[in-house]
PDB file of C-alpha atoms in Angstrom:
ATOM      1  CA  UNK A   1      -4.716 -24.217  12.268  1.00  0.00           C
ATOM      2  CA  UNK A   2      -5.001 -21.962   9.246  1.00  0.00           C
ATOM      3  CA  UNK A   3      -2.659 -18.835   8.134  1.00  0.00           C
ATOM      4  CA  UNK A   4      -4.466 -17.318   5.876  1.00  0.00           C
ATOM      5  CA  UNK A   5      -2.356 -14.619   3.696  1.00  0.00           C
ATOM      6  CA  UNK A   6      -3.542 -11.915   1.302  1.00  0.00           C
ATOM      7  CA  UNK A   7      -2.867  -8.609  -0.766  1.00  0.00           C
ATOM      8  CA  UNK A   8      -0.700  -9.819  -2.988  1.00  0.00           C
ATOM      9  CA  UNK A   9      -0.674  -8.402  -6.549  1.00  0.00           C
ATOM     10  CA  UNK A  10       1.109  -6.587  -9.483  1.00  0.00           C
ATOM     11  CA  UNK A  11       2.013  -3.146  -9.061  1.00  0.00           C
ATOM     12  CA  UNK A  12       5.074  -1.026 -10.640  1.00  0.00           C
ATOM     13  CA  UNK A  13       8.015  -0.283  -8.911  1.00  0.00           C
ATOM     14  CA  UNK A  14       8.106   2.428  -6.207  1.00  0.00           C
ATOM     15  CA  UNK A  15       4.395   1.420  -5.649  1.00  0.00           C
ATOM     16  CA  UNK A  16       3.081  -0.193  -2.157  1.00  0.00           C
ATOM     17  CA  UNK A  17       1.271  -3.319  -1.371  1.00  0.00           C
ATOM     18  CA  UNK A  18       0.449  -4.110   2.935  1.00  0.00           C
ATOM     19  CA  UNK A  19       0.071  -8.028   2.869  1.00  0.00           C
ATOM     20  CA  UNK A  20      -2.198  -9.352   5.186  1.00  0.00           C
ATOM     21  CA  UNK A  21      -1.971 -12.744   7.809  1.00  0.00           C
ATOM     22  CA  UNK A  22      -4.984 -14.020   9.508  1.00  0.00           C
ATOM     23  CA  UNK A  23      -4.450 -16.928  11.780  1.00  0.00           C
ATOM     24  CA  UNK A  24      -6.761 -19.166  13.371  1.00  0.00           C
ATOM     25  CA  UNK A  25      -4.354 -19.329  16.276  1.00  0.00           C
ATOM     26  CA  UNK A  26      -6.012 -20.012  19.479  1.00  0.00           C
ATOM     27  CA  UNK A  27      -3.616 -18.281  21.726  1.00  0.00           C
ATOM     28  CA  UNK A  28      -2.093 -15.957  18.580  1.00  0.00           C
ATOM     29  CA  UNK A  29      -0.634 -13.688  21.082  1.00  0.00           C
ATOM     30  CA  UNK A  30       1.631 -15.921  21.870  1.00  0.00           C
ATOM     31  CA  UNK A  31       3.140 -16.683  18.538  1.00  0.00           C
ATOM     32  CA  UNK A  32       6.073 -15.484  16.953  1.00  0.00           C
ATOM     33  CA  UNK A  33       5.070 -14.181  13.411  1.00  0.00           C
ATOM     34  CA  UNK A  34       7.526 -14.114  10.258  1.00  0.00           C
ATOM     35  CA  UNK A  35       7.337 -13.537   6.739  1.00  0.00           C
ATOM     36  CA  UNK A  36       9.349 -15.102   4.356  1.00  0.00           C
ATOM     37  CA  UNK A  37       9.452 -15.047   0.161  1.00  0.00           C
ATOM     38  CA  UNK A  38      10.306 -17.321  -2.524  1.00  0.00           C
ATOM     39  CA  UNK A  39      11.139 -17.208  -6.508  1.00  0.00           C
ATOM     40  CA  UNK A  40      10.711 -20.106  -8.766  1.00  0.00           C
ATOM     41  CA  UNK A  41      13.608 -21.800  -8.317  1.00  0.00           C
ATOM     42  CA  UNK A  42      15.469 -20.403  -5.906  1.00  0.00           C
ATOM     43  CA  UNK A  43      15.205 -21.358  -1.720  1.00  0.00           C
ATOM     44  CA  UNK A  44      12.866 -19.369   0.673  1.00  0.00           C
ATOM     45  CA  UNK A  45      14.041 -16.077   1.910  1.00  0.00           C
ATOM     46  CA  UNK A  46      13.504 -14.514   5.475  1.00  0.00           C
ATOM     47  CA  UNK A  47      12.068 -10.821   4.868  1.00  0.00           C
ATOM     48  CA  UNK A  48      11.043 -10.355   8.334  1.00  0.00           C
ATOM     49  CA  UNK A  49       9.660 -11.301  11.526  1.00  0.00           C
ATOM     50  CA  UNK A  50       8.026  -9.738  14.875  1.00  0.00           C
ATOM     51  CA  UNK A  51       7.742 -11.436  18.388  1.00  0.00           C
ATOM     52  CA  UNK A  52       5.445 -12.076  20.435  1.00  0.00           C
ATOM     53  CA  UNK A  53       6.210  -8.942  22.686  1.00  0.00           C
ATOM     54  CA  UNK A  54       6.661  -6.524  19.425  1.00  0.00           C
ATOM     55  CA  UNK A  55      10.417  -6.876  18.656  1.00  0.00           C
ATOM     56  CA  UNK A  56      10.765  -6.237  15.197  1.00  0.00           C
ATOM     57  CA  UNK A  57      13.320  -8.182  12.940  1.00  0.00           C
ATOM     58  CA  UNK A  58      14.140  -7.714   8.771  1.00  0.00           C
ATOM     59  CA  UNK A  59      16.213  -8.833   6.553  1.00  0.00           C
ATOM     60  CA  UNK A  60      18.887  -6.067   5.403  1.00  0.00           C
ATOM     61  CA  UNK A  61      17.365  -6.124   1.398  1.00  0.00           C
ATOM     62  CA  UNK A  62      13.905  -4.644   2.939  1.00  0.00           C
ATOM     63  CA  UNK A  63      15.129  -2.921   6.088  1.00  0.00           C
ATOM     64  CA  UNK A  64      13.718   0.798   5.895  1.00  0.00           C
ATOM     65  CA  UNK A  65      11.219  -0.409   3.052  1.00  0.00           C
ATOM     66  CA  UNK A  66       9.162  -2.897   4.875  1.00  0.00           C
ATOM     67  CA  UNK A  67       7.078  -2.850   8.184  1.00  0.00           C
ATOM     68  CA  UNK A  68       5.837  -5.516  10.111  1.00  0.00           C
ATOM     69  CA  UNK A  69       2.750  -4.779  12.633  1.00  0.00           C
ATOM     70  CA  UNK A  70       0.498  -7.099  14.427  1.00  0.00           C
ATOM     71  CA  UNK A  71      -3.266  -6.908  16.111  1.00  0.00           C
ATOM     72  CA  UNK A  72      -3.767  -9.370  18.332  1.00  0.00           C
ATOM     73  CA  UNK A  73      -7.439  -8.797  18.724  1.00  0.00           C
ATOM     74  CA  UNK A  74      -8.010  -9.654  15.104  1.00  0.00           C
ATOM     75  CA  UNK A  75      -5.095 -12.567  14.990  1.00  0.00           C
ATOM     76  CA  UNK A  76      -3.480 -11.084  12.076  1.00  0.00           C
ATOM     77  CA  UNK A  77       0.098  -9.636  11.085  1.00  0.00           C
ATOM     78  CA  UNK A  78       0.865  -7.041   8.597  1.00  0.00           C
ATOM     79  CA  UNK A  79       3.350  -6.618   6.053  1.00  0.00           C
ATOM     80  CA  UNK A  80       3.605  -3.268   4.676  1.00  0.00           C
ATOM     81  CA  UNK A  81       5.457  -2.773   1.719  1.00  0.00           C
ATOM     82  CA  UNK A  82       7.053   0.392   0.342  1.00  0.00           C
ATOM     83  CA  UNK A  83       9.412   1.326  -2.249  1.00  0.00           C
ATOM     84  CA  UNK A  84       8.763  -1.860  -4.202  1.00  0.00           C
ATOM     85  CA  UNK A  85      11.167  -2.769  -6.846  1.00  0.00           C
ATOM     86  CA  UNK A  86      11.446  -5.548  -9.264  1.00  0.00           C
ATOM     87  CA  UNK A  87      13.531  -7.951  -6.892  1.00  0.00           C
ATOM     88  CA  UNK A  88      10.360  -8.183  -4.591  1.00  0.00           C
ATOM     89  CA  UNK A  89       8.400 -10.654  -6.886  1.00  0.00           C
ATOM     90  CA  UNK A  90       8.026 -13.648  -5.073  1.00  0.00           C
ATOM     91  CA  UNK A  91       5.082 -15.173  -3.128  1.00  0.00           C
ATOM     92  CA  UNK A  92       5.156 -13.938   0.163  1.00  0.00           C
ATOM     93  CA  UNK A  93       4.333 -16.540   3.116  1.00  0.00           C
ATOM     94  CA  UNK A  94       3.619 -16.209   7.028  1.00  0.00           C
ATOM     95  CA  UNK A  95       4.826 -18.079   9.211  1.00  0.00           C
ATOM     96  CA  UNK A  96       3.950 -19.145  13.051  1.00  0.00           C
ATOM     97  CA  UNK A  97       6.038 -20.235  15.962  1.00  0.00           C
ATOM     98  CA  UNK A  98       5.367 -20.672  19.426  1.00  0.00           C
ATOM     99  CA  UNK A  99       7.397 -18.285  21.260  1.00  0.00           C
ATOM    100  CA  UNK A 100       9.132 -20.383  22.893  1.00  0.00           C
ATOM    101  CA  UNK A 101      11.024 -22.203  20.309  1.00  0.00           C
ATOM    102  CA  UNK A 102      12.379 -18.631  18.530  1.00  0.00           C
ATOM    103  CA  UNK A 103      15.296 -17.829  21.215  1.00  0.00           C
ATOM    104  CA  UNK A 104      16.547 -14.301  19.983  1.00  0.00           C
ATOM    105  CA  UNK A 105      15.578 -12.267  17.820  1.00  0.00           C
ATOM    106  CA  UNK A 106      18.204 -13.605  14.952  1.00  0.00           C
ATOM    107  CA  UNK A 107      16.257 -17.189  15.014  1.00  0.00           C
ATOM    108  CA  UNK A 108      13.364 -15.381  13.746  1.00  0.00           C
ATOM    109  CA  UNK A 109      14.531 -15.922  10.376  1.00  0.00           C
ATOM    110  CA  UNK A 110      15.111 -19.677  11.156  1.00  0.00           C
ATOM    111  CA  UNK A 111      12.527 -21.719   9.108  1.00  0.00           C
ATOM    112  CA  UNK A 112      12.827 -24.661  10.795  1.00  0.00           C
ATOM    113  CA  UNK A 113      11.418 -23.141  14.019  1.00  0.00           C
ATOM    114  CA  UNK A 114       7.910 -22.037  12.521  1.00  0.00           C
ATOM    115  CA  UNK A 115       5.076 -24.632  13.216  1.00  0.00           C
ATOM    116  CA  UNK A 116       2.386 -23.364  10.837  1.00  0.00           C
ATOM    117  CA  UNK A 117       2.936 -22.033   7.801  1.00  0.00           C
ATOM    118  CA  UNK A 118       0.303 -19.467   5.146  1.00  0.00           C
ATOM    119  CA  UNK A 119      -0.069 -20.909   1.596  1.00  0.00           C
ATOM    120  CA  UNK A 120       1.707 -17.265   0.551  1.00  0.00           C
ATOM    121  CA  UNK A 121       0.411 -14.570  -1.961  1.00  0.00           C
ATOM    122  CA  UNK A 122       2.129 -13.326  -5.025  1.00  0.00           C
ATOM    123  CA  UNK A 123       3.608 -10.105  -5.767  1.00  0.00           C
ATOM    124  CA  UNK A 124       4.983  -9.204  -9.023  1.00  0.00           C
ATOM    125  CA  UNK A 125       6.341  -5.505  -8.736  1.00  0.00           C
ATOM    126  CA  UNK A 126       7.071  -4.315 -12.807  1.00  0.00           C
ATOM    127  CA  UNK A 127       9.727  -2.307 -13.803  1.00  0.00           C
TER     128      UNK A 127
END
């Protein structure tokens, strides 16, 4: 199983980036799909997450900035990013869970419940 995540790059704050999340998920549909972030040195951060069935979950420093979206046909997940400021640098991962395993929509940030992770892309927003 692959998660393959793109889109990443530089780009100056107030700018927009949409990451991208292709997974070689048999049955993708039936995953639960999160993002998460992480900066040198500091622990991996939930940014957001969507469900199998659509529901749509973020973490309150993105909410209103960031969309998640999904196409099942084409196994990926979306991350569009708006409004970018310096905070955002990280590298940006994906995340899969069976849906199953995520109970409510809070354990969506859980990492422990995603099976297969992306090897994450970098975004460094500039001031």
């Amino acid at each position: 199983v692959q998660l393959q995540a793109s889109g990443g790059g530089l780009v100056q704050a107030g700018g927009s980036l949409r990451l991208s999340c292709a997974a070689s998920l048999r049955t993708f549909s039936n995953y639960d799909m999160g993002w998460f972030r992480q900066t040198p040195g500091k622990e991996r951060e939930f940014v957001g997450g969507i469900t199998s069935e659509g529901e749509l979950y973020y973490a309150d420093s993105v909410k209103g900035r960031f969309t998640i979206s999904r196409d099942n046909p084409k196994k990926t997940v979306y991350l569009r990013m708006n409004s970018l400021k310096p905070e955002d640098t990280a590298a940006y991962y994906c995340a899969a869970a069976w849906w199953t395993r995520i109970k409510n929509i809070d354990s969506l940030r859980e990492e422990d419940e995603y099976e297969y992770w992306g090897q994450g892309t970098q975004v460094t927003v500039s001031s």
